Short mmCIF file of C-alpha atoms in Angstrom, two decimals:
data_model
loop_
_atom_site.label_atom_id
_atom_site.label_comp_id
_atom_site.label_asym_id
_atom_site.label_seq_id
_atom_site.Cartn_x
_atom_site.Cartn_y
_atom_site.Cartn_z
CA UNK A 1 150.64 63.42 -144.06
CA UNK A 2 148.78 61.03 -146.16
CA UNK A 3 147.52 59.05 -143.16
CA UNK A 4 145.79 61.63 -141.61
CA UNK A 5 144.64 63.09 -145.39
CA UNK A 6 146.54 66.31 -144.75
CA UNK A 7 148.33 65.84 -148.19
CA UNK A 8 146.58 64.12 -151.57
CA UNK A 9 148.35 61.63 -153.17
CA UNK A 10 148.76 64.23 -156.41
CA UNK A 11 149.89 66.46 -153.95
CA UNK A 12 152.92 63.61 -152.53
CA UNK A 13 154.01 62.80 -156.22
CA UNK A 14 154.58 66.87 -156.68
CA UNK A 15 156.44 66.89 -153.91
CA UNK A 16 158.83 63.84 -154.21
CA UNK A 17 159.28 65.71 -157.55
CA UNK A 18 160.72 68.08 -155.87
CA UNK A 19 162.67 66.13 -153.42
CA UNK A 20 164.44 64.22 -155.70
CA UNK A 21 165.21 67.97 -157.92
CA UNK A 22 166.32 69.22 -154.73
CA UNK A 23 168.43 66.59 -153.53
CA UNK A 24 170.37 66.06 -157.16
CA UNK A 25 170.60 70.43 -157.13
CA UNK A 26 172.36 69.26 -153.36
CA UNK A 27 174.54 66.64 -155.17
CA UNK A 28 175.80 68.87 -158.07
CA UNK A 29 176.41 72.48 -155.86
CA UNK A 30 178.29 70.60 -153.02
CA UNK A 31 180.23 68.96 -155.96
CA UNK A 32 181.46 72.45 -156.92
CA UNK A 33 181.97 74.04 -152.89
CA UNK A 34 179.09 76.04 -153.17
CA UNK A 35 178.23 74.85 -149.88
CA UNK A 36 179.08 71.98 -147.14
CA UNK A 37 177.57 70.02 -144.43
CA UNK A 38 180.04 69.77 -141.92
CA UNK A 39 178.90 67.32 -139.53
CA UNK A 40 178.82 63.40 -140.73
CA UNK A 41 175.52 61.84 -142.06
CA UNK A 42 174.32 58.17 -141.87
CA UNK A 43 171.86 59.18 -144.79
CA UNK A 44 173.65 60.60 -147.38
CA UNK A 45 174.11 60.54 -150.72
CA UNK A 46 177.62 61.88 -152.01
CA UNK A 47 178.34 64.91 -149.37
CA UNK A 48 174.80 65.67 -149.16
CA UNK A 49 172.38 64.06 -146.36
CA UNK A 50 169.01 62.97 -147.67
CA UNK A 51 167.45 65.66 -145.14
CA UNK A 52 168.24 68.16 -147.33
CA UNK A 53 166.03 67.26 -150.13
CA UNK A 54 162.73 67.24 -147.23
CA UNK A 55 163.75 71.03 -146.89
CA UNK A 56 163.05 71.47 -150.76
CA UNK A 57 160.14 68.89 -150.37
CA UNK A 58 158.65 71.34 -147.31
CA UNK A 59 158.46 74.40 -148.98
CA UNK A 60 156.38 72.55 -151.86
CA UNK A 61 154.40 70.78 -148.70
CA UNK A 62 153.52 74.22 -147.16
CA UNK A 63 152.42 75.44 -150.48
CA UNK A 64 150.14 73.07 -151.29
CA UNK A 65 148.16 73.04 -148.02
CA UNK A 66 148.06 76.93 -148.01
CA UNK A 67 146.25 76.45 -151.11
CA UNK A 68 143.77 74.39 -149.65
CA UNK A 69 143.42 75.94 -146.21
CA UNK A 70 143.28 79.32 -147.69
CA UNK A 71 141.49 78.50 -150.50
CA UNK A 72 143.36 80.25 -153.48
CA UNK A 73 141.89 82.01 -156.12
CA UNK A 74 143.72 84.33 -158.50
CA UNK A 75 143.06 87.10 -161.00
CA UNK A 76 144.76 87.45 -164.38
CA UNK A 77 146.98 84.54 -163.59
CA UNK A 78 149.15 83.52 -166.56
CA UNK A 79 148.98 80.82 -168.55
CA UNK A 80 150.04 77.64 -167.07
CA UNK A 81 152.21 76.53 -170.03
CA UNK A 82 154.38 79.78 -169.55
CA UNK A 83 154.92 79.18 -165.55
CA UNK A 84 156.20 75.65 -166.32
CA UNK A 85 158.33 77.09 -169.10
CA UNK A 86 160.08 79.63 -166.95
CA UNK A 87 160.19 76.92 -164.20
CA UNK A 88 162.55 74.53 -166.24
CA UNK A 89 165.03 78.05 -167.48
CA UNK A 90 165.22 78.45 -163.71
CA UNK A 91 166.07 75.05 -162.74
CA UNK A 92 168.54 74.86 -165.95
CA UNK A 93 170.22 77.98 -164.89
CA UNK A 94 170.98 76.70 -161.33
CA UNK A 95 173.38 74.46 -163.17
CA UNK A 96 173.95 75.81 -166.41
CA UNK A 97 175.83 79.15 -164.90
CA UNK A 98 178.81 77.51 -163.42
CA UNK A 99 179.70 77.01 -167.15
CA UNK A 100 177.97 80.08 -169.06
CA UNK A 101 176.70 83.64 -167.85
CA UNK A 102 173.87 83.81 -165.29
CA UNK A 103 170.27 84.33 -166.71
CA UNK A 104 168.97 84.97 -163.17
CA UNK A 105 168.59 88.79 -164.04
CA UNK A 106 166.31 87.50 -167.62
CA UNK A 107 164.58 85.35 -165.06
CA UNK A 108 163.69 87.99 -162.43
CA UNK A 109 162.40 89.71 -165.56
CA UNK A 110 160.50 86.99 -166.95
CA UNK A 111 158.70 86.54 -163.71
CA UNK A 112 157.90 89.79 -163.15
CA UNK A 113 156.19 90.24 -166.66
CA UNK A 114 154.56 86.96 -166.17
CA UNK A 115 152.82 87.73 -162.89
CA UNK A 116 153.08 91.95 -163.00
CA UNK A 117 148.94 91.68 -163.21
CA UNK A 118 148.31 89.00 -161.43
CA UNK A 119 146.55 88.97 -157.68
CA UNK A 120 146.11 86.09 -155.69
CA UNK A 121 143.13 85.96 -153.09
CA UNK A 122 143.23 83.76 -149.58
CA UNK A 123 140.37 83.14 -147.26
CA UNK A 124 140.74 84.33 -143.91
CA UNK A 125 137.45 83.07 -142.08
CA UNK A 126 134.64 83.87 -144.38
CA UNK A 127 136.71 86.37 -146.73
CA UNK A 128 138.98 86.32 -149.54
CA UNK A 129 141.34 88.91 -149.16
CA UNK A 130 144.05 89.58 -151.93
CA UNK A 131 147.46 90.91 -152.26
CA UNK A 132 149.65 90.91 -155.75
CA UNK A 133 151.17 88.02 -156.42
CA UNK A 134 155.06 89.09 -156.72
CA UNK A 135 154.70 90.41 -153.27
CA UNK A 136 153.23 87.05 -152.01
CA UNK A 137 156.50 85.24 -154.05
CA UNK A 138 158.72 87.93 -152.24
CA UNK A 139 157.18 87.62 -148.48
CA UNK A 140 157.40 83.55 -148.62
CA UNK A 141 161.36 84.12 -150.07
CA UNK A 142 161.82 86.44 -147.62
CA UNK A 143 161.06 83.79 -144.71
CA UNK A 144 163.09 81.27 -146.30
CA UNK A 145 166.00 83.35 -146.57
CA UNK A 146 165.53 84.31 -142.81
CA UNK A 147 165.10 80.44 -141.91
CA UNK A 148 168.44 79.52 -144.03
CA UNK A 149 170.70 82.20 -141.93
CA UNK A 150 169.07 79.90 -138.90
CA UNK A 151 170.35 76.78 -140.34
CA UNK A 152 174.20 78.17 -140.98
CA UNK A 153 173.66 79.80 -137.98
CA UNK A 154 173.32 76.12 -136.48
CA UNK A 155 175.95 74.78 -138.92
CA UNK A 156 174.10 72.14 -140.76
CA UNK A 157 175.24 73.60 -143.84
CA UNK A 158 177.83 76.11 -143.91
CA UNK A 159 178.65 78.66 -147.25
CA UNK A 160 182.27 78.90 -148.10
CA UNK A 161 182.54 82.50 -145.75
CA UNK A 162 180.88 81.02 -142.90
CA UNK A 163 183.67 78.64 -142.40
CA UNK A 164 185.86 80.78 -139.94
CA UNK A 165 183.05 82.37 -138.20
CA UNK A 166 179.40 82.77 -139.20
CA UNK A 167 177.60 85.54 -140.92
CA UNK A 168 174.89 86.06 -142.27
CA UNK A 169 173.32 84.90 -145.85
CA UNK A 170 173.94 87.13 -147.92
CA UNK A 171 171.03 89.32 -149.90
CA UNK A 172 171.79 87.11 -153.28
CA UNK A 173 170.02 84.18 -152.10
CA UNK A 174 166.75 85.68 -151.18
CA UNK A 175 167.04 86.36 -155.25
CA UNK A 176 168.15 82.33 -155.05
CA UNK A 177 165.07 81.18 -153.28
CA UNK A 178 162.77 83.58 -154.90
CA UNK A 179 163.55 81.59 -158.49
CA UNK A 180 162.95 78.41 -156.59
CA UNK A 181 159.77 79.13 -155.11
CA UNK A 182 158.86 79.48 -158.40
CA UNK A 183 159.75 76.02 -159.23
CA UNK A 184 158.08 74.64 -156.25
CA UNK A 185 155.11 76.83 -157.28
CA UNK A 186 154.80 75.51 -160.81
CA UNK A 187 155.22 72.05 -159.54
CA UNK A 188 152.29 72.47 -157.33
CA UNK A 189 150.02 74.42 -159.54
CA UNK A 190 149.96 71.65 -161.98
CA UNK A 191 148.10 69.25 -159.81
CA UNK A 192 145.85 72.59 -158.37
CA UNK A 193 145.02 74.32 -161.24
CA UNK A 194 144.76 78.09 -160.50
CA UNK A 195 140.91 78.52 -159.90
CA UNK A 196 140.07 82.23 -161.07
CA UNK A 197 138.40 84.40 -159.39
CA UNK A 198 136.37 87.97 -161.29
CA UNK A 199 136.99 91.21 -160.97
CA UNK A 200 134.12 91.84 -158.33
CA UNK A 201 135.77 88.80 -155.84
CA UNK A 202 133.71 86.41 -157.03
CA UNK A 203 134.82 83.13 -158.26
CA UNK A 204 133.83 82.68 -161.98
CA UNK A 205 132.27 79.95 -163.42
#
Protein backbone atom coordinates (compact mmCIF):
# COMPACT_ATOMS: atom_id res chain seq x y z
CA UNK A 1 0.00 0.00 0.00
CA UNK A 2 2.80 2.33 0.60
CA UNK A 3 4.64 1.26 -2.56
CA UNK A 4 2.17 2.15 -4.84
CA UNK A 5 1.23 5.50 -2.48
CA UNK A 6 -2.26 4.12 -1.88
CA UNK A 7 -1.70 4.64 1.95
CA UNK A 8 0.53 7.73 3.65
CA UNK A 9 2.90 6.85 5.99
CA UNK A 10 0.58 8.83 8.85
CA UNK A 11 -1.99 6.85 7.52
CA UNK A 12 0.29 3.16 8.17
CA UNK A 13 1.29 4.32 11.80
CA UNK A 14 -2.75 4.77 12.50
CA UNK A 15 -3.27 1.67 11.36
CA UNK A 16 -0.54 -0.53 13.02
CA UNK A 17 -2.14 1.36 15.98
CA UNK A 18 -4.82 -0.39 15.47
CA UNK A 19 -3.37 -3.69 14.65
CA UNK A 20 -1.51 -4.08 17.53
CA UNK A 21 -5.10 -2.79 19.78
CA UNK A 22 -6.78 -5.34 17.85
CA UNK A 23 -4.56 -8.14 18.13
CA UNK A 24 -3.96 -7.65 22.22
CA UNK A 25 -8.30 -7.15 22.31
CA UNK A 26 -7.72 -10.94 20.32
CA UNK A 27 -5.26 -12.04 23.07
CA UNK A 28 -7.36 -10.99 26.15
CA UNK A 29 -11.20 -12.19 24.72
CA UNK A 30 -9.85 -15.65 23.54
CA UNK A 31 -8.21 -15.75 27.06
CA UNK A 32 -11.73 -15.61 28.55
CA UNK A 33 -13.73 -18.11 25.60
CA UNK A 34 -15.31 -15.34 24.12
CA UNK A 35 -14.32 -16.76 20.95
CA UNK A 36 -11.85 -19.50 19.26
CA UNK A 37 -9.97 -20.18 16.18
CA UNK A 38 -10.27 -23.66 15.61
CA UNK A 39 -7.92 -24.53 13.02
CA UNK A 40 -3.94 -24.39 13.95
CA UNK A 41 -1.84 -21.23 13.08
CA UNK A 42 1.92 -20.97 12.23
CA UNK A 43 1.50 -17.15 13.12
CA UNK A 44 0.11 -16.84 16.27
CA UNK A 45 0.42 -15.26 19.24
CA UNK A 46 -1.24 -17.09 22.35
CA UNK A 47 -4.57 -18.73 20.64
CA UNK A 48 -4.88 -15.91 18.37
CA UNK A 49 -3.24 -15.87 14.69
CA UNK A 50 -1.60 -12.59 13.76
CA UNK A 51 -4.29 -12.41 10.79
CA UNK A 52 -6.66 -11.36 13.02
CA UNK A 53 -5.22 -8.11 13.97
CA UNK A 54 -5.05 -7.17 9.68
CA UNK A 55 -8.95 -7.58 10.01
CA UNK A 56 -8.93 -4.69 12.71
CA UNK A 57 -6.05 -3.02 10.68
CA UNK A 58 -8.56 -3.22 7.33
CA UNK A 59 -11.40 -1.61 8.56
CA UNK A 60 -9.04 1.43 9.65
CA UNK A 61 -7.33 0.88 5.94
CA UNK A 62 -10.74 1.23 4.17
CA UNK A 63 -11.51 4.24 6.19
CA UNK A 64 -8.79 6.15 5.51
CA UNK A 65 -8.81 5.82 1.70
CA UNK A 66 -12.64 6.51 1.63
CA UNK A 67 -11.64 9.68 3.05
CA UNK A 68 -9.42 10.47 0.41
CA UNK A 69 -11.22 9.00 -2.57
CA UNK A 70 -14.41 10.51 -1.46
CA UNK A 71 -13.11 13.45 -0.25
CA UNK A 72 -14.80 13.97 3.25
CA UNK A 73 -16.11 16.96 4.51
CA UNK A 74 -18.42 17.26 7.51
CA UNK A 75 -20.84 19.69 9.13
CA UNK A 76 -21.09 20.36 12.86
CA UNK A 77 -18.57 17.66 13.53
CA UNK A 78 -17.58 17.51 17.22
CA UNK A 79 -14.71 18.38 18.72
CA UNK A 80 -11.84 16.17 18.17
CA UNK A 81 -10.76 15.99 21.85
CA UNK A 82 -14.29 14.50 22.73
CA UNK A 83 -14.14 11.64 19.82
CA UNK A 84 -10.75 10.51 21.21
CA UNK A 85 -12.19 10.66 24.70
CA UNK A 86 -15.12 8.41 24.00
CA UNK A 87 -12.71 6.29 21.85
CA UNK A 88 -10.48 5.23 24.90
CA UNK A 89 -14.16 4.53 27.35
CA UNK A 90 -14.92 2.24 24.43
CA UNK A 91 -11.76 0.46 24.15
CA UNK A 92 -11.60 0.33 28.20
CA UNK A 93 -15.00 -1.12 28.33
CA UNK A 94 -14.15 -4.01 25.90
CA UNK A 95 -12.09 -5.20 28.82
CA UNK A 96 -13.20 -3.55 31.77
CA UNK A 97 -16.87 -5.41 31.65
CA UNK A 98 -15.78 -8.90 32.22
CA UNK A 99 -15.06 -7.51 35.76
CA UNK A 100 -17.69 -4.53 36.26
CA UNK A 101 -21.16 -3.66 34.53
CA UNK A 102 -21.19 -2.88 30.80
CA UNK A 103 -21.11 0.91 29.81
CA UNK A 104 -21.89 -0.03 26.19
CA UNK A 105 -25.54 1.40 26.65
CA UNK A 106 -23.64 5.10 28.20
CA UNK A 107 -21.53 4.63 25.12
CA UNK A 108 -24.26 4.23 22.46
CA UNK A 109 -25.50 7.35 24.22
CA UNK A 110 -22.45 9.25 24.23
CA UNK A 111 -22.06 8.71 20.55
CA UNK A 112 -25.22 9.55 19.62
CA UNK A 113 -25.12 13.03 21.44
CA UNK A 114 -21.72 13.52 20.09
CA UNK A 115 -22.55 13.12 16.41
CA UNK A 116 -26.74 13.64 16.65
CA UNK A 117 -25.92 17.02 14.37
CA UNK A 118 -23.35 16.06 12.57
CA UNK A 119 -23.44 15.26 8.50
CA UNK A 120 -20.73 13.99 6.64
CA UNK A 121 -20.44 14.83 2.79
CA UNK A 122 -18.61 12.36 0.02
CA UNK A 123 -17.84 13.18 -3.54
CA UNK A 124 -19.37 11.12 -6.03
CA UNK A 125 -17.87 12.47 -9.44
CA UNK A 126 -18.09 16.18 -9.25
CA UNK A 127 -20.61 16.30 -6.14
CA UNK A 128 -20.59 16.12 -2.53
CA UNK A 129 -23.49 14.43 -1.45
CA UNK A 130 -24.24 14.00 2.38
CA UNK A 131 -25.97 11.68 4.66
CA UNK A 132 -25.93 11.98 8.77
CA UNK A 133 -23.22 10.70 10.22
CA UNK A 134 -24.75 7.95 12.75
CA UNK A 135 -26.32 6.43 9.76
CA UNK A 136 -22.94 6.33 7.88
CA UNK A 137 -21.38 4.63 11.46
CA UNK A 138 -24.50 2.23 11.31
CA UNK A 139 -24.33 1.22 7.36
CA UNK A 140 -20.33 0.48 7.61
CA UNK A 141 -21.28 -1.74 11.12
CA UNK A 142 -23.84 -3.17 9.41
CA UNK A 143 -21.40 -4.68 6.62
CA UNK A 144 -19.03 -5.77 9.11
CA UNK A 145 -21.44 -7.60 11.04
CA UNK A 146 -22.67 -9.27 7.73
CA UNK A 147 -18.87 -10.06 6.76
CA UNK A 148 -18.21 -11.63 10.44
CA UNK A 149 -21.33 -14.23 10.07
CA UNK A 150 -19.13 -15.07 6.68
CA UNK A 151 -16.08 -15.74 8.60
CA UNK A 152 -17.89 -18.22 11.39
CA UNK A 153 -19.71 -19.28 8.64
CA UNK A 154 -16.17 -20.47 7.24
CA UNK A 155 -14.97 -21.35 10.77
CA UNK A 156 -11.95 -19.23 11.16
CA UNK A 157 -13.26 -18.10 14.32
CA UNK A 158 -16.06 -19.72 15.90
CA UNK A 159 -18.38 -18.03 19.08
CA UNK A 160 -19.01 -20.37 21.89
CA UNK A 161 -22.82 -21.39 20.16
CA UNK A 162 -21.40 -21.96 16.87
CA UNK A 163 -19.46 -24.86 18.13
CA UNK A 164 -22.08 -27.69 17.43
CA UNK A 165 -23.45 -26.22 14.37
CA UNK A 166 -23.27 -22.66 13.01
CA UNK A 167 -25.62 -19.79 13.33
CA UNK A 168 -25.66 -16.76 12.81
CA UNK A 169 -23.98 -13.60 14.78
CA UNK A 170 -26.07 -12.53 16.81
CA UNK A 171 -27.67 -8.72 16.68
CA UNK A 172 -25.28 -7.70 19.86
CA UNK A 173 -22.27 -7.45 17.87
CA UNK A 174 -23.41 -5.14 15.19
CA UNK A 175 -23.75 -2.89 18.65
CA UNK A 176 -19.93 -4.53 19.16
CA UNK A 177 -18.56 -3.29 15.91
CA UNK A 178 -20.48 -0.13 15.85
CA UNK A 179 -18.28 1.03 19.22
CA UNK A 180 -15.24 -0.11 17.34
CA UNK A 181 -15.67 1.68 14.27
CA UNK A 182 -15.60 4.37 16.38
CA UNK A 183 -12.22 3.59 17.58
CA UNK A 184 -10.91 2.97 14.20
CA UNK A 185 -12.60 6.29 13.27
CA UNK A 186 -10.93 8.38 15.94
CA UNK A 187 -7.69 6.76 15.17
CA UNK A 188 -7.93 7.87 11.65
CA UNK A 189 -9.35 11.28 12.09
CA UNK A 190 -6.39 12.30 14.03
CA UNK A 191 -3.97 12.14 11.18
CA UNK A 192 -7.11 13.62 8.69
CA UNK A 193 -8.45 16.23 10.51
CA UNK A 194 -12.20 16.60 9.75
CA UNK A 195 -12.19 19.39 6.99
CA UNK A 196 -15.64 21.33 7.43
CA UNK A 197 -17.72 22.03 5.09
CA UNK A 198 -20.80 25.32 5.40
CA UNK A 199 -24.11 25.16 5.50
CA UNK A 200 -24.60 26.00 1.67
CA UNK A 201 -22.05 22.75 0.65
CA UNK A 202 -19.31 24.70 0.40
CA UNK A 203 -16.10 24.02 2.06
CA UNK A 204 -15.18 26.91 4.47
CA UNK A 205 -12.16 28.55 4.73
Amino acid sequence: MLAFRLETLEEAKVILMFHVAGTVMEIFKTGLGSWVYPDPAFFRIADVPLFSGFMYASVGSYLARCWRLFDFRFLRHPPLWSVHGLAVAIYINFFAHHYIADLRYLLFAAAALLFARTWIYYKIWRVHRRMPMLLGLGLVSLFIWIAENLGTFTRTWLYPHQMVGWSAVSLGKLGSWFLLLIISYALVAAVNRPAAINDEGGKTP
